[in-house]
PDB file of N, CA and C in Angstrom:
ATOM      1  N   UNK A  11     -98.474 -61.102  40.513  1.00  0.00           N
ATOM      2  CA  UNK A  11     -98.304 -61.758  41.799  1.00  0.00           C
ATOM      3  C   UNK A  11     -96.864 -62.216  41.939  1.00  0.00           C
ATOM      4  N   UNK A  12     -96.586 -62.287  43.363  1.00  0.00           N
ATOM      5  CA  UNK A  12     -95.073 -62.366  43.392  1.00  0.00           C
ATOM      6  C   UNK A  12     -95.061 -64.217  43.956  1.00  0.00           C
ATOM      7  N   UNK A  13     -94.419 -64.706  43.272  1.00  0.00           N
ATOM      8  CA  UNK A  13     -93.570 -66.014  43.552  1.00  0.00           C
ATOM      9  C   UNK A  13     -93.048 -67.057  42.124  1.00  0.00           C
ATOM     10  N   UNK A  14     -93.517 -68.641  42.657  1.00  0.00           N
ATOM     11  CA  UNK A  14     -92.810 -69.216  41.561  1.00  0.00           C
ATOM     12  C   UNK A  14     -93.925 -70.490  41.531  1.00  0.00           C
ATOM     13  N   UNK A  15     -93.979 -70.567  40.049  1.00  0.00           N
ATOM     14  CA  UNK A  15     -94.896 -71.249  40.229  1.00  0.00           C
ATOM     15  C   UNK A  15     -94.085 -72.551  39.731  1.00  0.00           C
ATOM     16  N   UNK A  16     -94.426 -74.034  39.796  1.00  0.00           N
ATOM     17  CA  UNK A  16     -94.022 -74.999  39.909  1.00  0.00           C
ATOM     18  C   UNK A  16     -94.797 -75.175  38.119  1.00  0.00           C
ATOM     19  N   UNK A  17     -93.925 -75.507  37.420  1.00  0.00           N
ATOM     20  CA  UNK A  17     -94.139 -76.321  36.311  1.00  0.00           C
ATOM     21  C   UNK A  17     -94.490 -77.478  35.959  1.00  0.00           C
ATOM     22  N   UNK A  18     -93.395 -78.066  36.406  1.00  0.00           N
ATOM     23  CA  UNK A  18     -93.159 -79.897  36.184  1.00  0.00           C
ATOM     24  C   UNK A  18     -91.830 -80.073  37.453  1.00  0.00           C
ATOM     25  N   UNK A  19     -92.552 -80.894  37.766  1.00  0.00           N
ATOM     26  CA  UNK A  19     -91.531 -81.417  38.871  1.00  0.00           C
ATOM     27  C   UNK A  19     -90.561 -83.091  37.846  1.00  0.00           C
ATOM     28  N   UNK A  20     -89.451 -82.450  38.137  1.00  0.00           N
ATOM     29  CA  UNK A  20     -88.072 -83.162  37.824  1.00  0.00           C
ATOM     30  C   UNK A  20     -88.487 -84.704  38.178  1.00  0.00           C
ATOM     31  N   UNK A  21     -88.815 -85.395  39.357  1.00  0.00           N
ATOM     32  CA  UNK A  21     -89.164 -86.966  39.063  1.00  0.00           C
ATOM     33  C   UNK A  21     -90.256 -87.154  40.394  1.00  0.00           C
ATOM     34  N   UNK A  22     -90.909 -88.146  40.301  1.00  0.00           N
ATOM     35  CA  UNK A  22     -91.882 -88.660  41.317  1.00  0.00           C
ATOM     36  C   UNK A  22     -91.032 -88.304  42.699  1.00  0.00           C
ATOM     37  N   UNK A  23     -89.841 -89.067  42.792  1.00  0.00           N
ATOM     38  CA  UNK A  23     -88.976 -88.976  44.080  1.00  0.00           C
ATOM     39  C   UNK A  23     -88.197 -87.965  44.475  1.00  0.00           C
ATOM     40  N   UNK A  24     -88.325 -86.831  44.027  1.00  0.00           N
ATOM     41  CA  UNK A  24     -87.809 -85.273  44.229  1.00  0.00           C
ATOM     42  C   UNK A  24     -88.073 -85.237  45.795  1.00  0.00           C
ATOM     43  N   UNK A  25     -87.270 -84.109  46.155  1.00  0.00           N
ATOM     44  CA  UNK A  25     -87.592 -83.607  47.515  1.00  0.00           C
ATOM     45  C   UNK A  25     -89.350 -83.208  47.791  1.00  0.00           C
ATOM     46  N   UNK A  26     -89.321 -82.258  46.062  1.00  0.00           N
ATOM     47  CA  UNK A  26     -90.302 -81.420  46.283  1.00  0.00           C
ATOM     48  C   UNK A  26     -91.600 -82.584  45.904  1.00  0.00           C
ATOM     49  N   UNK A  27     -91.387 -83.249  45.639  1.00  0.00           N
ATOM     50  CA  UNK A  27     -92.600 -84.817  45.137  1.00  0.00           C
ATOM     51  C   UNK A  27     -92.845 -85.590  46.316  1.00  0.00           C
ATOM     52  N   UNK A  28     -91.641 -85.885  47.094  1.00  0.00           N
ATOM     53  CA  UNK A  28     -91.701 -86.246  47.890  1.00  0.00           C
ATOM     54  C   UNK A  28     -92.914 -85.596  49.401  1.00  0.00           C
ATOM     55  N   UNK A  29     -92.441 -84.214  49.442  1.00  0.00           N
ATOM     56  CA  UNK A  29     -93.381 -83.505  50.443  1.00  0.00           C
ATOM     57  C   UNK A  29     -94.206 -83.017  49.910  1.00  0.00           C
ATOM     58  N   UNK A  30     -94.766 -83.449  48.928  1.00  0.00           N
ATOM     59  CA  UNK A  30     -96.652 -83.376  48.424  1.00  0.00           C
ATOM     60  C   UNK A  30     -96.692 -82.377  47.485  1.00  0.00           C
ATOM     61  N   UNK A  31     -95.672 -81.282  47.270  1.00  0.00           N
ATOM     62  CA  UNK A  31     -95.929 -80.173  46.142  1.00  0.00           C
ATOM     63  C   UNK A  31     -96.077 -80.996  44.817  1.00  0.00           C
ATOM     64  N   UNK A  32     -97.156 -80.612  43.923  1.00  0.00           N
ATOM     65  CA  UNK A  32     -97.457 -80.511  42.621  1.00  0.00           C
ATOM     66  C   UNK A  32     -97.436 -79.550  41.860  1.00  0.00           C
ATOM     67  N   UNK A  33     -97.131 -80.346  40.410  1.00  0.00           N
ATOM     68  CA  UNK A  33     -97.456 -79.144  39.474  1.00  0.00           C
ATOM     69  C   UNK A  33     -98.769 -78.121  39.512  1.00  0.00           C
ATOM     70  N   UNK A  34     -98.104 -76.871  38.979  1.00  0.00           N
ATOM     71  CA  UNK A  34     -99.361 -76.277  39.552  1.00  0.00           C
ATOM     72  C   UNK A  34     -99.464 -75.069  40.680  1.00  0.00           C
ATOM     73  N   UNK A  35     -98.913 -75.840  41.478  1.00  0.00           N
ATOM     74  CA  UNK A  35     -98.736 -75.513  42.963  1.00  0.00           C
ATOM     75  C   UNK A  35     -97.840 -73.813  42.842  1.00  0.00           C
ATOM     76  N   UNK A  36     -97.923 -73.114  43.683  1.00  0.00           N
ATOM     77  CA  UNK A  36     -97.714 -71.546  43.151  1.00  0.00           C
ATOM     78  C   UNK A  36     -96.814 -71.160  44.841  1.00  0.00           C
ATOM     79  N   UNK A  37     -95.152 -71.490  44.759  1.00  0.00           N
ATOM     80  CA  UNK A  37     -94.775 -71.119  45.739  1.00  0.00           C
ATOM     81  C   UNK A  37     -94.373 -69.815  46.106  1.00  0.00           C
ATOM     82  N   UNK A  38     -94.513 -69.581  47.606  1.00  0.00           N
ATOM     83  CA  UNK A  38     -94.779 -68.010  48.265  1.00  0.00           C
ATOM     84  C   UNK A  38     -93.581 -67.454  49.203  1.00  0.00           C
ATOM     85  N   UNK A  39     -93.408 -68.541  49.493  1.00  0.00           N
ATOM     86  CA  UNK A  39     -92.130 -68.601  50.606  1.00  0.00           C
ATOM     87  C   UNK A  39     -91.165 -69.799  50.953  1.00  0.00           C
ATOM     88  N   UNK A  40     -90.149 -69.434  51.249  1.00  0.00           N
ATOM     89  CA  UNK A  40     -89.295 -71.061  51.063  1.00  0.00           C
ATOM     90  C   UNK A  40     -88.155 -70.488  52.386  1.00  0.00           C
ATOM     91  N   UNK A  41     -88.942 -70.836  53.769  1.00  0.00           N
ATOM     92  CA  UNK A  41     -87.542 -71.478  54.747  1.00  0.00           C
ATOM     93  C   UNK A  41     -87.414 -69.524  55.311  1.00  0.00           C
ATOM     94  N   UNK A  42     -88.822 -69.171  55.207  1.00  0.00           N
ATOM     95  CA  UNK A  42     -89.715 -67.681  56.247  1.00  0.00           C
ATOM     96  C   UNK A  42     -89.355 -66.809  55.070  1.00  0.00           C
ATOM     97  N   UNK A  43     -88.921 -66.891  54.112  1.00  0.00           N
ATOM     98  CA  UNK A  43     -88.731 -65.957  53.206  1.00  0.00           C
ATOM     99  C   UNK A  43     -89.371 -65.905  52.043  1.00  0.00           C
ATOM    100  N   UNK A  44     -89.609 -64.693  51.900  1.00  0.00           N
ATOM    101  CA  UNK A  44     -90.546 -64.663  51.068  1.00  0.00           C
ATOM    102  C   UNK A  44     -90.634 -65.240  49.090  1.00  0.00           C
ATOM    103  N   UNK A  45     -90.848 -65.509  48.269  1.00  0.00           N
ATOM    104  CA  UNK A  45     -90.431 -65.710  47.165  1.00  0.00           C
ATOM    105  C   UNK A  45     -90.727 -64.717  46.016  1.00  0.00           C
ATOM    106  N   UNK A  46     -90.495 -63.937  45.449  1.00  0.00           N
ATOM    107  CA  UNK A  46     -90.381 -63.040  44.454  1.00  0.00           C
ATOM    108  C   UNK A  46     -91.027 -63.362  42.698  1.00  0.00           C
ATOM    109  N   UNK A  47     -89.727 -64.541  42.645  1.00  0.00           N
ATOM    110  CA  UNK A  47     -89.987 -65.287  40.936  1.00  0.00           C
ATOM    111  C   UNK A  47     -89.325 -66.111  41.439  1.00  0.00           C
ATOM    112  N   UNK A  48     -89.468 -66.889  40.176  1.00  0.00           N
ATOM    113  CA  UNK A  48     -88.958 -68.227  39.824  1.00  0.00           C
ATOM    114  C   UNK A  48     -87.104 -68.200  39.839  1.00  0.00           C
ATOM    115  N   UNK A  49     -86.375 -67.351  39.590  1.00  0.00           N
ATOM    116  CA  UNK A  49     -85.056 -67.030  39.762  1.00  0.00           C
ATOM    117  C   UNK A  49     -84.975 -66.355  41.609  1.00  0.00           C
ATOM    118  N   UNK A  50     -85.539 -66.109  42.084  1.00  0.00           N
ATOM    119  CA  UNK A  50     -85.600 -65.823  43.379  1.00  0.00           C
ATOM    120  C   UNK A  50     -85.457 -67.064  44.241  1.00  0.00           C
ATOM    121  N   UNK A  51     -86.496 -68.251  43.645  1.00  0.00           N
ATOM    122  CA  UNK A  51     -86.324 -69.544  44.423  1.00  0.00           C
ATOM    123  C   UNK A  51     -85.035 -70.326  44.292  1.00  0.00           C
ATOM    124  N   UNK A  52     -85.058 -70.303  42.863  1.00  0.00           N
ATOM    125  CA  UNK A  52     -83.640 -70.909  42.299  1.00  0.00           C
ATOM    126  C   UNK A  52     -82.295 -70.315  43.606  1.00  0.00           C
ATOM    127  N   UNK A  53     -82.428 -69.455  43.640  1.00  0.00           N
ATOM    128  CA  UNK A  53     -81.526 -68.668  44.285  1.00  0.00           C
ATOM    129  C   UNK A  53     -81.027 -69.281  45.956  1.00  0.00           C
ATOM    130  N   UNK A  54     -82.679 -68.904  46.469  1.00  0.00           N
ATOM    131  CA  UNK A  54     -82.863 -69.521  48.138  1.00  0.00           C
ATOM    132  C   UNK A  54     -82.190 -71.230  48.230  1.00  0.00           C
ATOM    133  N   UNK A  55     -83.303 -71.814  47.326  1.00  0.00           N
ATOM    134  CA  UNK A  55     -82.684 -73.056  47.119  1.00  0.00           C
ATOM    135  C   UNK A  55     -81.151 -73.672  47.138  1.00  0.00           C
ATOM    136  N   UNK A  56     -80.627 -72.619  46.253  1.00  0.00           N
ATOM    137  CA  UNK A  56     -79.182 -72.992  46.024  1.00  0.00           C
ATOM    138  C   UNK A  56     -78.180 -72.645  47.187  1.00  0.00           C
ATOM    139  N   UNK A  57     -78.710 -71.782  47.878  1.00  0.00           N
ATOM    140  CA  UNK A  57     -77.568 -71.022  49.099  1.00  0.00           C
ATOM    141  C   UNK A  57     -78.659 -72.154  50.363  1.00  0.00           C
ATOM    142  N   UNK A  58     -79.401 -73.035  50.752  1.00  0.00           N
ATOM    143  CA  UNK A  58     -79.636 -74.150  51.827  1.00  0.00           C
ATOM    144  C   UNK A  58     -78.217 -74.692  51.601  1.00  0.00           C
ATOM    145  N   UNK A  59     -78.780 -75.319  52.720  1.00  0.00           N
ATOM    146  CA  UNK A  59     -77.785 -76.563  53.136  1.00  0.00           C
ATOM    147  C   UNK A  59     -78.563 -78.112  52.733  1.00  0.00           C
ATOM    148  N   UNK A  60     -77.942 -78.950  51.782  1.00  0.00           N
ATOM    149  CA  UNK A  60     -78.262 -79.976  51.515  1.00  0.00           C
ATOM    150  C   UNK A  60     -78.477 -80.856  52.843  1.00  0.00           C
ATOM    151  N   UNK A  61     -79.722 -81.408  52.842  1.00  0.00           N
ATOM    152  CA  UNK A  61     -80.226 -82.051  54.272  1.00  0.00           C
ATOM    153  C   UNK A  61     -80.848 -81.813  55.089  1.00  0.00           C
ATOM    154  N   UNK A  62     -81.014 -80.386  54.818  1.00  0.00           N
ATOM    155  CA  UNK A  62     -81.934 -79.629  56.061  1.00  0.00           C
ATOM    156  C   UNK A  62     -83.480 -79.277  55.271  1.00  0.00           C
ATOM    157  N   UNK A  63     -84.121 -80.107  56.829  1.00  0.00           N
ATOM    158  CA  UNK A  63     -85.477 -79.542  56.280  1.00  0.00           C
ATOM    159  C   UNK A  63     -85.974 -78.158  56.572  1.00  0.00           C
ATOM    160  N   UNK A  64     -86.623 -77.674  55.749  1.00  0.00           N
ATOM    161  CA  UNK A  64     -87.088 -76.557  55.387  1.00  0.00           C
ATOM    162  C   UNK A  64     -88.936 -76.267  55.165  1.00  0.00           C
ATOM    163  N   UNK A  65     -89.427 -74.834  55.408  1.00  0.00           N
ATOM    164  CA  UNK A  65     -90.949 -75.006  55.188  1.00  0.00           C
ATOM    165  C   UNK A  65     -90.964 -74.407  53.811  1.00  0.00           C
ATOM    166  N   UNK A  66     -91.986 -74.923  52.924  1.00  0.00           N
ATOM    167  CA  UNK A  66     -92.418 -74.277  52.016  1.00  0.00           C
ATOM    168  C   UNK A  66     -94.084 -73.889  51.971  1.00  0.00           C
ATOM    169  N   UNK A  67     -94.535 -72.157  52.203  1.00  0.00           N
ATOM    170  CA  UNK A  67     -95.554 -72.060  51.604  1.00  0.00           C
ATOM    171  C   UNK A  67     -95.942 -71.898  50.205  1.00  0.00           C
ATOM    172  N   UNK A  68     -96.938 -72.456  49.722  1.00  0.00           N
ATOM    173  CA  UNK A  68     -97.633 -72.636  48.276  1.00  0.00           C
ATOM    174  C   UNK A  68     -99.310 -72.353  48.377  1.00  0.00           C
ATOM    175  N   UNK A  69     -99.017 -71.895  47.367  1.00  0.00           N
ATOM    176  CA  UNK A  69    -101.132 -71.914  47.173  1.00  0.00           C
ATOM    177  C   UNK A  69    -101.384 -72.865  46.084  1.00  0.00           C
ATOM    178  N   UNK A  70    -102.681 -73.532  46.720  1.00  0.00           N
ATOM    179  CA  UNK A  70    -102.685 -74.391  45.864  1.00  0.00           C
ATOM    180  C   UNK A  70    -104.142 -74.462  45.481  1.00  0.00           C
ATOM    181  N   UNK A  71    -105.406 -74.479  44.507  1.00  0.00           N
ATOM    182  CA  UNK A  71    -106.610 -73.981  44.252  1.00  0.00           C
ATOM    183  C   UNK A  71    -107.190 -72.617  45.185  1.00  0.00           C
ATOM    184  N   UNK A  72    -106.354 -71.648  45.226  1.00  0.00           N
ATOM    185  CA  UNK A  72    -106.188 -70.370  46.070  1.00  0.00           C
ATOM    186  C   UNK A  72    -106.383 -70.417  47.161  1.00  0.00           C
ATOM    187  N   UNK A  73    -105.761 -71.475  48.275  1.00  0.00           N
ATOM    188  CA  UNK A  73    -105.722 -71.780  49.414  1.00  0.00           C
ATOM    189  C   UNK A  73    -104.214 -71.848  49.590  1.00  0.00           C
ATOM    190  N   UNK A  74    -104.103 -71.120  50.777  1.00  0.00           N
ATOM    191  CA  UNK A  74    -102.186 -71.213  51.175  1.00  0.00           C
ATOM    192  C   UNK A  74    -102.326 -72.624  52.036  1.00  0.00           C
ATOM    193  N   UNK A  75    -101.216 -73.377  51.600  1.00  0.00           N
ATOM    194  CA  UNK A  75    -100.355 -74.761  52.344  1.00  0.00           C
ATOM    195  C   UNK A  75     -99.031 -74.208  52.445  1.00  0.00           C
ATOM    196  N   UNK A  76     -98.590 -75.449  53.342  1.00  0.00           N
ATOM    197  CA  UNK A  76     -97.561 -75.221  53.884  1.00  0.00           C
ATOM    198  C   UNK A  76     -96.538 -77.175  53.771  1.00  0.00           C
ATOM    199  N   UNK A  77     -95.592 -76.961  53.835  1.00  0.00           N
ATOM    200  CA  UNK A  77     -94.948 -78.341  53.715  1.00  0.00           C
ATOM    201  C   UNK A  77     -93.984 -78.278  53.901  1.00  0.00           C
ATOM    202  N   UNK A  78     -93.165 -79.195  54.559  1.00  0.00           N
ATOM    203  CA  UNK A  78     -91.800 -79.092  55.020  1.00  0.00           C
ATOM    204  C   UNK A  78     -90.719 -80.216  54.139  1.00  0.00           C
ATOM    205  N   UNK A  79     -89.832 -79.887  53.142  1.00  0.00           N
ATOM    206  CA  UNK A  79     -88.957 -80.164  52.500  1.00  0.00           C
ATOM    207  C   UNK A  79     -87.892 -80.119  52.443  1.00  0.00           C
ATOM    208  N   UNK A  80     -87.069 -81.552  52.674  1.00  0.00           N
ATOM    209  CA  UNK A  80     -85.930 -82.451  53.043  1.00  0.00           C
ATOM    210  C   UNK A  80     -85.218 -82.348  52.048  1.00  0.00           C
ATOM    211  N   UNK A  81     -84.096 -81.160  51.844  1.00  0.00           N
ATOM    212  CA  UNK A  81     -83.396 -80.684  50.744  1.00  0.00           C
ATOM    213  C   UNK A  81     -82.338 -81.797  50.465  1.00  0.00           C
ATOM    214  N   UNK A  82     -82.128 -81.967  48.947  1.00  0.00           N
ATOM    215  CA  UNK A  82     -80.810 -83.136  48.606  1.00  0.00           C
ATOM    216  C   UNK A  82     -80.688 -82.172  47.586  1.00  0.00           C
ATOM    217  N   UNK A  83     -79.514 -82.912  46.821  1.00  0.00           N
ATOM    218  CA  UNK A  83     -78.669 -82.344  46.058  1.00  0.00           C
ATOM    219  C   UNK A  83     -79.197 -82.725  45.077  1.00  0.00           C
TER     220      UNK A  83
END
């Protein structure tokens, strides 16, 4: 399966903690694009613009969500 799955999130107050993603959580797309691997996200992530919110789809107990995440540095 193609994306990235979330390990451990870095602290309670993360962007990604913040807009409800958990460990676990298996992301699909980040900001209409699709996600590949875990170096694919790394990637998207790094070329945003710090500040801008963004959607992220995830599956989460094999149900797709969706969440919108307030990128910082």
């Amino acid at each position: 399966a193609e994306g990235a799955l979330i390990q451990d999130l870095v602290a309670d107050n993360s962007p990604a903690a913040q807009a409800g993603l958990k460990s676990g959580d298996f992301i699909v797309e980040f900001n209409g694009k699709p996600i590949k691997s875990g170096r694919d996200l790394t990637s998207q992530v790094a070329d945003a613009e710090v500040g801008r919110d963004v959607e992220v789809k995830f599956l989460r107990d094999g149900k797709e969500q969706s969440a919108k995440v307030k990128l910082a540095e």
